[in-house]
PDB file of C-alpha atoms in Angstrom:
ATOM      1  CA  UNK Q 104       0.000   0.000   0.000  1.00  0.00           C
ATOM      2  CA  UNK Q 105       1.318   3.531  -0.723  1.00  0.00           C
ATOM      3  CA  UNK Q 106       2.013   6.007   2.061  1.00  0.00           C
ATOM      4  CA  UNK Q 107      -1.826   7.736   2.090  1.00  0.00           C
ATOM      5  CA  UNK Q 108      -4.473   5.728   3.474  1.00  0.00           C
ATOM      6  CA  UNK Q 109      -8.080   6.525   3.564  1.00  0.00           C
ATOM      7  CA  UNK Q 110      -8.600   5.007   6.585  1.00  0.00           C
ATOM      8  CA  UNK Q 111      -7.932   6.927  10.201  1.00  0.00           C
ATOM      9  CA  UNK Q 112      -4.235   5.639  11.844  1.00  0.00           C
ATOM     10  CA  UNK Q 113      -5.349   4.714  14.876  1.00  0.00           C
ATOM     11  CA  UNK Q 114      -3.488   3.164  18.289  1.00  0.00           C
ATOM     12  CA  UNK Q 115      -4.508   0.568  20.064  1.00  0.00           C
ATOM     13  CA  UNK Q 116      -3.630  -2.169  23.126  1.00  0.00           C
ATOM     14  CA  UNK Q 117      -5.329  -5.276  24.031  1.00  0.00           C
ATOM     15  CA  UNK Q 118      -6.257  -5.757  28.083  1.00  0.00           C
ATOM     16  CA  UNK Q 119      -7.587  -9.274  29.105  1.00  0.00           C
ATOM     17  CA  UNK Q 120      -7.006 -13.112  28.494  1.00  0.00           C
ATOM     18  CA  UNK Q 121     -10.328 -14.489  27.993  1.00  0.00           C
ATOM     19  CA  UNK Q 122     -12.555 -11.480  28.802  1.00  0.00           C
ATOM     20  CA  UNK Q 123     -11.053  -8.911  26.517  1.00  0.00           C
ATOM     21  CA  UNK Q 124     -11.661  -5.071  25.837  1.00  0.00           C
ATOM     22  CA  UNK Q 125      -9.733  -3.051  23.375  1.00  0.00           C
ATOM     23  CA  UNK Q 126      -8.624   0.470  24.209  1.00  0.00           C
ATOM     24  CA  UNK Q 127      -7.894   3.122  21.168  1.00  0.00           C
ATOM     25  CA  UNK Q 128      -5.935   5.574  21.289  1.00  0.00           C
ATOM     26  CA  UNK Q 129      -7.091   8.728  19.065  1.00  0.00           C
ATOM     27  CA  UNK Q 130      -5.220  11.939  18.248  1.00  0.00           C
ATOM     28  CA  UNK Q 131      -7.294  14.437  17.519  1.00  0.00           C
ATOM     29  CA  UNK Q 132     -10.510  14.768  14.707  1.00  0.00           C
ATOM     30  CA  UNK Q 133      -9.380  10.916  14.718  1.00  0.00           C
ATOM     31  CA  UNK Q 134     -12.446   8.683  14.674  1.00  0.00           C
ATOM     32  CA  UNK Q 135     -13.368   4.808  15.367  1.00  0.00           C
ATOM     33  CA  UNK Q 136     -16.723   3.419  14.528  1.00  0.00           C
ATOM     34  CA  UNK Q 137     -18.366   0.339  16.173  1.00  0.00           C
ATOM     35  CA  UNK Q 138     -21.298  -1.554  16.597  1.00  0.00           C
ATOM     36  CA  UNK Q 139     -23.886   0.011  19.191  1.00  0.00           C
ATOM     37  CA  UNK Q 140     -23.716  -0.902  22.635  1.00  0.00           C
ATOM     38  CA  UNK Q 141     -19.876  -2.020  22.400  1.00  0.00           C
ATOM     39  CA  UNK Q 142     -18.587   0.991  24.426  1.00  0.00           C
ATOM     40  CA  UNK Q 143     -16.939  -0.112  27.629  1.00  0.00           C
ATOM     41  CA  UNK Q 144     -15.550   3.837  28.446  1.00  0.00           C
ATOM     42  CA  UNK Q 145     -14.301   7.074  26.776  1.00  0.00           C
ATOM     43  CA  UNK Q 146     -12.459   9.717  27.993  1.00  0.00           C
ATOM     44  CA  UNK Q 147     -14.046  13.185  28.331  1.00  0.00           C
ATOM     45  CA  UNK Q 148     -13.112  15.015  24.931  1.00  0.00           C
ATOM     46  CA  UNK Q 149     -14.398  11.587  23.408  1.00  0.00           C
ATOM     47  CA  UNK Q 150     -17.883  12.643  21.137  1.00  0.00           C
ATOM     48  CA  UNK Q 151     -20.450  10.155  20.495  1.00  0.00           C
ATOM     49  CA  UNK Q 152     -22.318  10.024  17.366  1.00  0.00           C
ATOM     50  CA  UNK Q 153     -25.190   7.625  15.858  1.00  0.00           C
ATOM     51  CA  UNK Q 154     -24.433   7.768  11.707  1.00  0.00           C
ATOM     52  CA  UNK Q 155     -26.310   6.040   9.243  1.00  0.00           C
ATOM     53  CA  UNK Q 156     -23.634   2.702   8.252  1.00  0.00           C
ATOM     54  CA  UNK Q 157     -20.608   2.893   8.656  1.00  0.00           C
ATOM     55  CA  UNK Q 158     -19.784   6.730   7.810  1.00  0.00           C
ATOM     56  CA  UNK Q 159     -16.855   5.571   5.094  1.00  0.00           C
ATOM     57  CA  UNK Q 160     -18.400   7.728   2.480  1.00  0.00           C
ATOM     58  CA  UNK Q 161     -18.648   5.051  -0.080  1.00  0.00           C
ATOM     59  CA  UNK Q 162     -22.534   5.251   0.140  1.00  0.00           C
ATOM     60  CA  UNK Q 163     -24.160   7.024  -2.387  1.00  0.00           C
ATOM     61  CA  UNK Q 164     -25.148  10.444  -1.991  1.00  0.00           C
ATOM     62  CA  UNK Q 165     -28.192  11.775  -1.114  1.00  0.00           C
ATOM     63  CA  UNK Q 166     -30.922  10.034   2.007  1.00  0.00           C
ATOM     64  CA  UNK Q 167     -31.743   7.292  -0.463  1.00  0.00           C
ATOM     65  CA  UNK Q 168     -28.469   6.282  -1.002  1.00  0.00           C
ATOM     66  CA  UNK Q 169     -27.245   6.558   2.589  1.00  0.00           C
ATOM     67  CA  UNK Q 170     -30.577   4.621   3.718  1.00  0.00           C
ATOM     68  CA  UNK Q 171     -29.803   1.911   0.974  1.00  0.00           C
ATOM     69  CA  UNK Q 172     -26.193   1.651   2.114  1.00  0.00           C
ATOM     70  CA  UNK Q 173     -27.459   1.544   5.755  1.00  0.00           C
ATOM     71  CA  UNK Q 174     -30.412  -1.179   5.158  1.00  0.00           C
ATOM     72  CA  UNK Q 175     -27.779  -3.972   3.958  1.00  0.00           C
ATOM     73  CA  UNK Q 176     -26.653  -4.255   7.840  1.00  0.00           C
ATOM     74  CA  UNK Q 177     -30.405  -5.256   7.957  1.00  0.00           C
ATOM     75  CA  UNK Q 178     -29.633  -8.260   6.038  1.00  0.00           C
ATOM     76  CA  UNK Q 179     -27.034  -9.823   8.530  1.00  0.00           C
ATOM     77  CA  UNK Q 180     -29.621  -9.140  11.094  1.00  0.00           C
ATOM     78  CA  UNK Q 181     -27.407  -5.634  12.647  1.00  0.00           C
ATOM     79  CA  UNK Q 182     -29.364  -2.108  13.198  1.00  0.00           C
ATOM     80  CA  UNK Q 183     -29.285   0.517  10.502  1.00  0.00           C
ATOM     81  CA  UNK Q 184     -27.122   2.320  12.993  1.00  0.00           C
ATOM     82  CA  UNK Q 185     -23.649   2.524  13.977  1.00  0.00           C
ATOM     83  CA  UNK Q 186     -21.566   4.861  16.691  1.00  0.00           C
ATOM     84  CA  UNK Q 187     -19.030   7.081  15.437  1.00  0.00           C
ATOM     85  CA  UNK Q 188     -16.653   8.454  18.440  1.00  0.00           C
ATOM     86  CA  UNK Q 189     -13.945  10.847  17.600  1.00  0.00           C
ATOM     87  CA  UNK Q 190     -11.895  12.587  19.813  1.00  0.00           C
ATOM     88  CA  UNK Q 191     -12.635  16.436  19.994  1.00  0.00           C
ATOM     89  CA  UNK Q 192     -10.438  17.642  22.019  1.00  0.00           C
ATOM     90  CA  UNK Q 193      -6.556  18.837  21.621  1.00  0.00           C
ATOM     91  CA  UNK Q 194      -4.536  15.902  22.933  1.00  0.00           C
ATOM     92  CA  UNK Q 195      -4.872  12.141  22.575  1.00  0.00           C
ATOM     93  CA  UNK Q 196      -8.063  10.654  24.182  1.00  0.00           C
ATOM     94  CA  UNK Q 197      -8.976   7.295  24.864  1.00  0.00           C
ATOM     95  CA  UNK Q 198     -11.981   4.879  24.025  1.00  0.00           C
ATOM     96  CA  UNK Q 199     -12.491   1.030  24.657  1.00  0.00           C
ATOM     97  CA  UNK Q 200     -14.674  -1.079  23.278  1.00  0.00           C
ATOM     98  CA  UNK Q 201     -15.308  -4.974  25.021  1.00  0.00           C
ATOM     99  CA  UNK Q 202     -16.303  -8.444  23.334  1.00  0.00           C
ATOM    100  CA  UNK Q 203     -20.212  -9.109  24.494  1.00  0.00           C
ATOM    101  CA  UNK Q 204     -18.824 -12.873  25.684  1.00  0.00           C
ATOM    102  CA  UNK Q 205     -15.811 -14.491  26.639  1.00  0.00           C
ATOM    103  CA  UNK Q 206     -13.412 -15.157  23.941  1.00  0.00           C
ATOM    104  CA  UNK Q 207     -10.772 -13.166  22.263  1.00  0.00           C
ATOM    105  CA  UNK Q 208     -10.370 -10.380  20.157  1.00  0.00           C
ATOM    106  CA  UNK Q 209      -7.660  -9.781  17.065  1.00  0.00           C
ATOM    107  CA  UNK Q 210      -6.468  -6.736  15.046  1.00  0.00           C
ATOM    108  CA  UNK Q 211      -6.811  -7.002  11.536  1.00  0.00           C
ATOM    109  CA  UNK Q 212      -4.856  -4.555   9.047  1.00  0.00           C
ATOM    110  CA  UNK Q 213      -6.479  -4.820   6.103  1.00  0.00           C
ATOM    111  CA  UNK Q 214      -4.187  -3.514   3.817  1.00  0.00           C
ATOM    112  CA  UNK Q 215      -2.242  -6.496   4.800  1.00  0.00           C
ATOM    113  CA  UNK Q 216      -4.913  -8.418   3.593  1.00  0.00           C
ATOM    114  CA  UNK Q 217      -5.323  -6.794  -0.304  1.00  0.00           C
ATOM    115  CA  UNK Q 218      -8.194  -4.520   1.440  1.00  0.00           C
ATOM    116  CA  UNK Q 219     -10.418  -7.368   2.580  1.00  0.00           C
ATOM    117  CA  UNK Q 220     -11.596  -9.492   4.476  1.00  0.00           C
ATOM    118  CA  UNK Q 221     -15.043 -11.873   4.965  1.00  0.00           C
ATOM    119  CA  UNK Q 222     -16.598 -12.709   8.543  1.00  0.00           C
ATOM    120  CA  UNK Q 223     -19.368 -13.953  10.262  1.00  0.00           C
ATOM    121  CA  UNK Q 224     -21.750 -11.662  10.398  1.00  0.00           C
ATOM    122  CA  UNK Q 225     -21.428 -10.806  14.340  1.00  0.00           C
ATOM    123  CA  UNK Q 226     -17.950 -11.019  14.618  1.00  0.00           C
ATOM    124  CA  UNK Q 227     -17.256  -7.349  13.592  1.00  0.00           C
ATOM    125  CA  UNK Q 228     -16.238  -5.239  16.982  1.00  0.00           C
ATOM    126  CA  UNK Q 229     -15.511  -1.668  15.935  1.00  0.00           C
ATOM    127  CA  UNK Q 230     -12.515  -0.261  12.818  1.00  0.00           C
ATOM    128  CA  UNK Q 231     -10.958   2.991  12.638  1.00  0.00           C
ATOM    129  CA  UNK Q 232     -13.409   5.418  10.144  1.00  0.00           C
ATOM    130  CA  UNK Q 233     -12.705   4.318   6.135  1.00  0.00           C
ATOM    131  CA  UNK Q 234     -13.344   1.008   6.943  1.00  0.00           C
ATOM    132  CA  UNK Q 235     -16.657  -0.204   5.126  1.00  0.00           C
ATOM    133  CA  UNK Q 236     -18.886  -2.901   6.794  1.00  0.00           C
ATOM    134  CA  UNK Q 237     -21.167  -4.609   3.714  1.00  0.00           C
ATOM    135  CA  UNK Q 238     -22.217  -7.868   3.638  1.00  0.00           C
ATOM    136  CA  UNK Q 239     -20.896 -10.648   1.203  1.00  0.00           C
ATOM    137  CA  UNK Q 240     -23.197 -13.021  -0.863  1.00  0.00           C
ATOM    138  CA  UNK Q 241     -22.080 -16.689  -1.181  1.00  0.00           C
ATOM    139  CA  UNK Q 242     -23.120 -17.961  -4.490  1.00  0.00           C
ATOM    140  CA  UNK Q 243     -23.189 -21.541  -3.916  1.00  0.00           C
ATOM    141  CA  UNK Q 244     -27.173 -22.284  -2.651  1.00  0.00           C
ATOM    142  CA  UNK Q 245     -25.989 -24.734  -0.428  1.00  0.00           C
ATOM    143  CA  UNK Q 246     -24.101 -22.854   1.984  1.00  0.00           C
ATOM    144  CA  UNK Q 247     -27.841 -20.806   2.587  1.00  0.00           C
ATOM    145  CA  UNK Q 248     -29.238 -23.979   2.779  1.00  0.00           C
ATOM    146  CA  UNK Q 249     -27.428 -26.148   5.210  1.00  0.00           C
ATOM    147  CA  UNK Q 250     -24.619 -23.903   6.570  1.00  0.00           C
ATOM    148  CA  UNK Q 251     -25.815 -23.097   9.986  1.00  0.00           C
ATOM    149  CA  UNK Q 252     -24.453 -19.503  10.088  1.00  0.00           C
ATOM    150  CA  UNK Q 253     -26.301 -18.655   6.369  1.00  0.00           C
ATOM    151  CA  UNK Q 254     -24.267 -18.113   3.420  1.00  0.00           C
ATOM    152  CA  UNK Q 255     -24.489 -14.517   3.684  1.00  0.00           C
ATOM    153  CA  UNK Q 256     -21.630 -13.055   5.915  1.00  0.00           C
ATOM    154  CA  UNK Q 257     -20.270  -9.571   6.762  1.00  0.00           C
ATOM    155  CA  UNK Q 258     -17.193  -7.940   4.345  1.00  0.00           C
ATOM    156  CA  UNK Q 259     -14.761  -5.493   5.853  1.00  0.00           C
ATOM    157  CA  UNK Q 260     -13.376  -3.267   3.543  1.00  0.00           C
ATOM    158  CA  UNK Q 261     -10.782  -0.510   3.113  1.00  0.00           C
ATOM    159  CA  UNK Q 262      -6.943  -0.060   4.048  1.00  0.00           C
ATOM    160  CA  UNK Q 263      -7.389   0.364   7.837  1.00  0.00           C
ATOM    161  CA  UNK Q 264      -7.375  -1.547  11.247  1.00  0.00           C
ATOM    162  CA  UNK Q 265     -10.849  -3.694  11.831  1.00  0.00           C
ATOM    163  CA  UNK Q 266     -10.892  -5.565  15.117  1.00  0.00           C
ATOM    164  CA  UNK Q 267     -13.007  -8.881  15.313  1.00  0.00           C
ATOM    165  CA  UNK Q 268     -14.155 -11.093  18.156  1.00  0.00           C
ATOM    166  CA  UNK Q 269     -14.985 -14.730  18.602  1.00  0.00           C
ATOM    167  CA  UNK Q 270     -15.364 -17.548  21.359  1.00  0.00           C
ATOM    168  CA  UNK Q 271     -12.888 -19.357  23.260  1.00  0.00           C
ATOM    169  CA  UNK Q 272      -9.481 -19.712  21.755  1.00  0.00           C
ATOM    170  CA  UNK Q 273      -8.423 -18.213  18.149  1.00  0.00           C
ATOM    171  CA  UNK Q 274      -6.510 -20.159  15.567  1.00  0.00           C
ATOM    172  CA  UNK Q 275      -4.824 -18.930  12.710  1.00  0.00           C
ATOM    173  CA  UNK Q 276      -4.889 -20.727   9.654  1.00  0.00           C
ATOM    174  CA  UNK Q 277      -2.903 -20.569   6.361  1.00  0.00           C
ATOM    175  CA  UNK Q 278      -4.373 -22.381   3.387  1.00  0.00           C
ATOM    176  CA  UNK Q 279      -1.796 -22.683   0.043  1.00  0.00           C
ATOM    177  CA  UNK Q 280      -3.417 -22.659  -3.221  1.00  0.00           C
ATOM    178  CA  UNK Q 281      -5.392 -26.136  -3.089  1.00  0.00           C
ATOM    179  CA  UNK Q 282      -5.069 -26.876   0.574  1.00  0.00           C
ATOM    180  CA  UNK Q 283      -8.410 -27.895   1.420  1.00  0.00           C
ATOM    181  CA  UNK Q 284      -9.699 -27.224   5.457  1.00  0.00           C
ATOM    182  CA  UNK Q 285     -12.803 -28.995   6.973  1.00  0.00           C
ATOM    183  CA  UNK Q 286     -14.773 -27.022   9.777  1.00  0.00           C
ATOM    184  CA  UNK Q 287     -17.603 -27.098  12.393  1.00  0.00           C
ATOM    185  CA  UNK Q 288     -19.554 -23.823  10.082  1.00  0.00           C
ATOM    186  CA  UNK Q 289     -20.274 -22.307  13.517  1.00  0.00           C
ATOM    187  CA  UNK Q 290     -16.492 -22.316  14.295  1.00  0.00           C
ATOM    188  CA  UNK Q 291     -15.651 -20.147  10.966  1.00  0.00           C
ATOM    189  CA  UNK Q 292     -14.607 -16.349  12.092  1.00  0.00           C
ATOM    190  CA  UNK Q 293     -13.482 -14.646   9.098  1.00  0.00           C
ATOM    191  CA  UNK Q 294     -11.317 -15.732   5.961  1.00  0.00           C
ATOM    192  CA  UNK Q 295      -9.515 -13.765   3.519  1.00  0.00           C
ATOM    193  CA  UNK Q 296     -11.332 -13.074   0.132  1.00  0.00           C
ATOM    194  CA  UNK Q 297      -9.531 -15.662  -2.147  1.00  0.00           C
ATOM    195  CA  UNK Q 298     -10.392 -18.512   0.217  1.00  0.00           C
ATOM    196  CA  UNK Q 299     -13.088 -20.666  -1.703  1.00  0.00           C
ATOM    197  CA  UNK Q 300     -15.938 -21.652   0.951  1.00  0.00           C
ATOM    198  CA  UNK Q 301     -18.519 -24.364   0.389  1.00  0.00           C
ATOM    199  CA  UNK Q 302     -20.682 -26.353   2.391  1.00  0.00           C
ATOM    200  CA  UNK Q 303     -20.336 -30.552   2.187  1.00  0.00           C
ATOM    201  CA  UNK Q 304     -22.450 -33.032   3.248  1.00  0.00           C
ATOM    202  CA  UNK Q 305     -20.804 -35.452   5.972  1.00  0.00           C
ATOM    203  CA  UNK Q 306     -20.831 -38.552   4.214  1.00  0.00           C
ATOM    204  CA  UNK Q 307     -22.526 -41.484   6.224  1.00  0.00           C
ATOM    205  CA  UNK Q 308     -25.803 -40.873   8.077  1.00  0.00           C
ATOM    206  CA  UNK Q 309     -24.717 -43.077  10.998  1.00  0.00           C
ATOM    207  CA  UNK Q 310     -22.021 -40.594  10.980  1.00  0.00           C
ATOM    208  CA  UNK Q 311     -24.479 -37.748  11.139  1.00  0.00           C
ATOM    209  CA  UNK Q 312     -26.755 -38.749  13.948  1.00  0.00           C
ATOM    210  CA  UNK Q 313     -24.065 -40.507  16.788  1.00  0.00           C
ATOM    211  CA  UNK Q 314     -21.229 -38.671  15.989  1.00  0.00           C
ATOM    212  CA  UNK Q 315     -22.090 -35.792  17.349  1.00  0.00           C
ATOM    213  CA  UNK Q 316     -20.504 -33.685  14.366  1.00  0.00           C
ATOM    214  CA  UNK Q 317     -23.824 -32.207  12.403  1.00  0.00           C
ATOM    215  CA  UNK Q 318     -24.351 -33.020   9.015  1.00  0.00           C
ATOM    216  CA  UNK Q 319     -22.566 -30.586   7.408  1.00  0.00           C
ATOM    217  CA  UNK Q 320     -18.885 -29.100   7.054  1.00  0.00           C
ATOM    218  CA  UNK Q 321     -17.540 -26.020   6.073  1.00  0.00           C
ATOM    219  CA  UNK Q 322     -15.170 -26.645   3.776  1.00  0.00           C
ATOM    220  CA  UNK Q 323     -12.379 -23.790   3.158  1.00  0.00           C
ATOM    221  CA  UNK Q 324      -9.597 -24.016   0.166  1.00  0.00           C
ATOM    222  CA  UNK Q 325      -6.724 -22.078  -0.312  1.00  0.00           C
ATOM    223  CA  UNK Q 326      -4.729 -19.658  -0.883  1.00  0.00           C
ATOM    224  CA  UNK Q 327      -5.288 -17.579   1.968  1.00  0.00           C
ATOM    225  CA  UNK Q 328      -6.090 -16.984   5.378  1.00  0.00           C
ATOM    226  CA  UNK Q 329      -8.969 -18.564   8.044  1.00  0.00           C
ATOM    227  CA  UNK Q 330      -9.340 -17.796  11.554  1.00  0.00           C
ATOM    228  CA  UNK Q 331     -11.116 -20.250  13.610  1.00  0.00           C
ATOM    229  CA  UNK Q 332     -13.188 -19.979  16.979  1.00  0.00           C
ATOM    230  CA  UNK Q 333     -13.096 -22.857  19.239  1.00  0.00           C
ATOM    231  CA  UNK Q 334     -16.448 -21.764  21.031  1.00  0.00           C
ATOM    232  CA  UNK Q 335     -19.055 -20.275  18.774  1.00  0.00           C
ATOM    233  CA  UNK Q 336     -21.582 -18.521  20.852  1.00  0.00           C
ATOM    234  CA  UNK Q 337     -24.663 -20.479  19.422  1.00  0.00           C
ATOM    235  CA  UNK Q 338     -22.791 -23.773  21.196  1.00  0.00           C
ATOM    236  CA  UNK Q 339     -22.343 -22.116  24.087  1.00  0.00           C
ATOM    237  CA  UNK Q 340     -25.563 -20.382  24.519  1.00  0.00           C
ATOM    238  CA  UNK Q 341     -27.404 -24.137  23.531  1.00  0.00           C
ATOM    239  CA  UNK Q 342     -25.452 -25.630  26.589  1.00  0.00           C
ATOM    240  CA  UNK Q 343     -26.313 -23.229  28.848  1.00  0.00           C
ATOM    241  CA  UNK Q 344     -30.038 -23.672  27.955  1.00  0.00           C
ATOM    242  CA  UNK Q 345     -29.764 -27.736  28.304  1.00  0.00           C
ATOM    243  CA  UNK Q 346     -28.467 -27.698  31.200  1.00  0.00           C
ATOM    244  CA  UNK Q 347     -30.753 -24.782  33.199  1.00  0.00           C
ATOM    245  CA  UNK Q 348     -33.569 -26.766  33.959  1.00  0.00           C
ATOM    246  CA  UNK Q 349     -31.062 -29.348  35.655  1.00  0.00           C
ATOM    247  CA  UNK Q 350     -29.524 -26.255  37.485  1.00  0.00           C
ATOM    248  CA  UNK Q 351     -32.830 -24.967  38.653  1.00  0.00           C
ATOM    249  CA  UNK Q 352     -34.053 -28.257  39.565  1.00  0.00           C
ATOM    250  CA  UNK Q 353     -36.484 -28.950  36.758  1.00  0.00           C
ATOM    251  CA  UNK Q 354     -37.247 -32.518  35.480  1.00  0.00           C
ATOM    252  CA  UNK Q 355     -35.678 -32.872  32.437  1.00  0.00           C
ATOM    253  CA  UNK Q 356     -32.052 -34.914  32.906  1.00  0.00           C
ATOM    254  CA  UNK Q 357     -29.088 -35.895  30.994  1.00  0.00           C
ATOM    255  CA  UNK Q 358     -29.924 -38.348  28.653  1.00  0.00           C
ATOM    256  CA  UNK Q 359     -33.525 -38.221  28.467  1.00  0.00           C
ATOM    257  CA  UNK Q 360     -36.408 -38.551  25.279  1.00  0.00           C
ATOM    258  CA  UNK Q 361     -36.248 -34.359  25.691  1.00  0.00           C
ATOM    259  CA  UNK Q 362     -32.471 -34.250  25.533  1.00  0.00           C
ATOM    260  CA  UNK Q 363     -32.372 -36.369  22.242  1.00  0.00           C
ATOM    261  CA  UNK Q 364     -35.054 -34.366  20.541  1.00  0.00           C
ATOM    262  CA  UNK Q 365     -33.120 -30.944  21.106  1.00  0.00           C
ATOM    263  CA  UNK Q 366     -30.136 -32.775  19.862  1.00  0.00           C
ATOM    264  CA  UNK Q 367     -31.652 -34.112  16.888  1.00  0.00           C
ATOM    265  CA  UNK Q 368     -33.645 -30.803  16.203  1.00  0.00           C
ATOM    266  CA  UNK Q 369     -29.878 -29.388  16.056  1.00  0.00           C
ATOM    267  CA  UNK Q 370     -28.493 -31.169  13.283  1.00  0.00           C
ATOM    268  CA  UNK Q 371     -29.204 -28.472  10.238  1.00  0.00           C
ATOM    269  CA  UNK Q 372     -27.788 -25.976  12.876  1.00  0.00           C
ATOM    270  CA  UNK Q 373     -24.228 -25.841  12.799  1.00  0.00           C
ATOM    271  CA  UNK Q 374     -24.176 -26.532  16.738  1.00  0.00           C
TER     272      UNK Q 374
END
């Protein structure tokens, strides 16, 4: 990349193991945008502002156009809205931003990455302002179909830092051209934007029902990059839920005719 970016040049420093935050470091008229409700704490000359997308500029001019550009986030199942902070004041100021559940969070430079990247569509955290949030449409039917997570994901775009979070422990990846990855599709965090991505059926229906795998794969092949969660949140959150009626002394137990129908009922799921 040349010397000018589009993008702000932000700072940043990661706090945490497994309960992360961010903190970024602005000079001033510098600006980060993130997803509402991500704000852990700003520093006083720290302005908050609700924009229409992702305030890149790369939406057309005019309402319609802004309110077009906006509406894809509706897709992905994210508000219209994002928050803009920018420091205002005349020295550096400080704003962090935390993961909504355990897990970790990484700093992507995507100018490192030919200007893009693809991720599931709640991994995004915040980006410094230039950084375009779209979504990206998979045109094989079957990832729609069977993948779990939907074949329609989130796309960061632009020549500046993105940060992204996901659950439990984060692998990195590299695929060379042809090298072929199977994955859990809840477990896929983001991939770079020559990675081919499919969905494949998991030969063997014995397989599919005791192994305790789903039916279906992601499959990933190179070249490029994949980052991997070990803990997607949907897992998580189902575990929680089949085990609270044993916590608050409810009826149904381990094992039972209840237990297998939830499992089965998972199987298109991803989980």
């Amino acid at each position: 990349m040349q010397g000018f970016k589009n993008a702000h040049e932000i700072d940043f420093q990661l706090y945490g193991d497994d309960m992360q935050f961010v903190e970024i470091e602005l000079d001033p008229r510098e600006s980060v945008i993130a997803e509402a409700g991500a704000m852990m704490y700003m520093e006083q000359s720290i302005q908050m502002e609700t924009i229409f997308g992702d305030g890149s500029g790369q939406e057309q001019s005019g309402l319609m156009g802004k309110l077009l550009g906006a509406g894809k986030r509706l897709v992905t199942g994210e508000s219209l809205f994002m928050t803009m902070f920018t420091n205002g004041g005349q020295g550096k100021q400080k704003v962090a931003f935390a993961a909504p559940y355990p897990g970790k969070i990484i700093s992507v430079d995507l100018s490192a990455y030919e200007g893009k990247i693809i991720c599931q569509k709640d991994a995004f955290l915040c980006a410094a302002k230039g950084v375009s949030v779209g979504i990206d449409f998979k045109r094989k039917l079957g990832a729609g179909f069977f993948g779990g997570e939907g074949f329609i994901m989130q796309k960061l775009e632009g020549d500046g830092l993105a940060f992204i979070h996901a659950g439990g422990t984060i692998v990195e990846k590299q695929l060379s051209p042809g090298e072929t990855l199977r994955i859990d599709t809840g477990c896929l965090v983001a991939m770079t934007r020559h990675i081919d991505y499919d969905i494949q059926f998991v030969g063997g229906i014995k397989t599919a029902f005791f192994g305790g795998e789903g039916l279906f794969f992601a499959t990933l092949k190179g070249p490029g990059t994949v980052w991997i969660q070990s803990i997607p949140f949907s897992r998580l959150a189902d575990r929680i839920y089949s085990a609270a009626p044993r916590i608050t002394g409810g009826r149904k137990g381990e094992g039972s005719v209840l237990d297998l129908m939830g499992g089965l009922g998972n199987l298109l799921d991803g989980d």
